[in-house]
XYZ file of C-alpha atoms in Angstrom:
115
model
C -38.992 -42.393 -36.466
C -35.903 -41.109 -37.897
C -37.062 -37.897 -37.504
C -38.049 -38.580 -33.787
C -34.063 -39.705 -33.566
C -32.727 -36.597 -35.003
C -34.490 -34.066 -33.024
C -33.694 -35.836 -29.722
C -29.817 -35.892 -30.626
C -29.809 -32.566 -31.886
C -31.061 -31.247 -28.523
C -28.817 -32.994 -26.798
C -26.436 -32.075 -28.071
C -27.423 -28.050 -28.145
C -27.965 -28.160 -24.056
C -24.358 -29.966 -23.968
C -23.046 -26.803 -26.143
C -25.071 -24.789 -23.845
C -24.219 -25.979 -20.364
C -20.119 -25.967 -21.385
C -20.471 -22.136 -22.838
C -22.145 -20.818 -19.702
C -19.001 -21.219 -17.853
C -17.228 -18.048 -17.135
C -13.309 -17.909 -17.368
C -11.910 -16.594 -14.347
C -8.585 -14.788 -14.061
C -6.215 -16.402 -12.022
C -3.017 -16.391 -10.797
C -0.904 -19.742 -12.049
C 2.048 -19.064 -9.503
C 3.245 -16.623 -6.871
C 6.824 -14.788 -6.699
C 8.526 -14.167 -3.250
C 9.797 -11.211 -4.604
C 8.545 -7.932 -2.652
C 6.893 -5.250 -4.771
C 7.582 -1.969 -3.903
C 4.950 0.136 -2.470
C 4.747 3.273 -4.336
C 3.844 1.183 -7.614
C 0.511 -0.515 -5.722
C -2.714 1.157 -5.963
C -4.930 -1.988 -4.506
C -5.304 -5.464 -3.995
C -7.797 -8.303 -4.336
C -7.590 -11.624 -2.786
C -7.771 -14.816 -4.707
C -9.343 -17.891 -2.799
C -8.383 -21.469 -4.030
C -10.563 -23.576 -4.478
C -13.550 -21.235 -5.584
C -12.479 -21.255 -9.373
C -8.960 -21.192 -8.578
C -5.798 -23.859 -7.895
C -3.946 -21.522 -5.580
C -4.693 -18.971 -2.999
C -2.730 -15.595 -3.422
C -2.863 -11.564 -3.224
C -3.589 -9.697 -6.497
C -1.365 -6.487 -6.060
C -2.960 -4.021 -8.749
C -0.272 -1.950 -10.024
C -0.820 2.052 -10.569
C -0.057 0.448 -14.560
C -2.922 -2.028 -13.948
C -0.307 -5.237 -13.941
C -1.507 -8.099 -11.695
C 0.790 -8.994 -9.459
C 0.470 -12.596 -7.421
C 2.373 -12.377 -3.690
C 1.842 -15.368 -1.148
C -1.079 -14.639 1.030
C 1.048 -15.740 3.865
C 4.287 -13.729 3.481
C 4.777 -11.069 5.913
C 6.009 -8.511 3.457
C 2.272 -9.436 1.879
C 0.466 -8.514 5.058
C 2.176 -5.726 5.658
C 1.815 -3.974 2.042
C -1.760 -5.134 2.812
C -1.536 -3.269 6.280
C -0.072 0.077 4.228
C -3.257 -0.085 1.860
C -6.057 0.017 4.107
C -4.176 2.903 6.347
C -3.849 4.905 3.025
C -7.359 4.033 1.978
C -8.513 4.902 5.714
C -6.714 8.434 5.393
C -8.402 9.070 2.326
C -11.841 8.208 4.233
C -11.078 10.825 7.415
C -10.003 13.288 5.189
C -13.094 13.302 3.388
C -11.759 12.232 -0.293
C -13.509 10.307 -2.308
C -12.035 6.634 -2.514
C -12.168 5.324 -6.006
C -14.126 2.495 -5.572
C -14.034 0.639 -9.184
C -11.096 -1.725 -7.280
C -11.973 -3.131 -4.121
C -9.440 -2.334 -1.321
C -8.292 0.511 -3.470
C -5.759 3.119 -2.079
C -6.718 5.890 -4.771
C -8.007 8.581 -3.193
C -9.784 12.142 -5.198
C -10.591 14.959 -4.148
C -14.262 15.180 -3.485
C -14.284 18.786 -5.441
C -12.407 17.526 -8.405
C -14.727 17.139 -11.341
């Protein structure tokens, strides 16, 4: 009976340790600054939706340095440095370079020759 007790605790308590482990951490932004970023340092952007893992909504600006930088989604400094990214990443496109594609709504653009 003991025994019985033992097991049936014991697997409780491994699906509890399993369930609370399976969670992924997600990498969010905590706060957004007003100040503009400059647009020669930006190489992308991702968008950050609160409410799907995360408190606040926001625009990742991915430096060329790889910082994460968290605008206000609404700002109109935001849109337009938004705006100046997909034109850049559209040139790229007609001009037949290949975009780099490891960030989404990346502005990188290589030459389809270059090795």
């Amino acid at each position: 009976m003991a025994a019985a007790a033992f097991f049936s605790i014991a697997f409780v308590f491994l699906c509890c340790l399993y369930i609370t482990q399976g969670q992924l951490a997600v990498d969010c932004c905590l706060k957004v600054s007003g100040t503009e970023i400059p647009k020669r340092i930006v190489r992308g952007y991702i968008r950050q939706t609160g409410g799907q893992g995360c408190d606040i909504s926001a625009v990742v600006f991915i430096t060329m340095k790889n910082r994460r930088l968290c605008a206000p989604p609404g700002a109109s400094w935001v849109n337009e440095l938004i705006s100046y990214l997909q034109e850049k990443r559209y040139g790229c496109i007609q001009n037949k370079f290949k975009v780099n594609e490891t960030l989404e709504n990346s502005s990188i653009c290589q030459n389809e020759y270059e090795t």
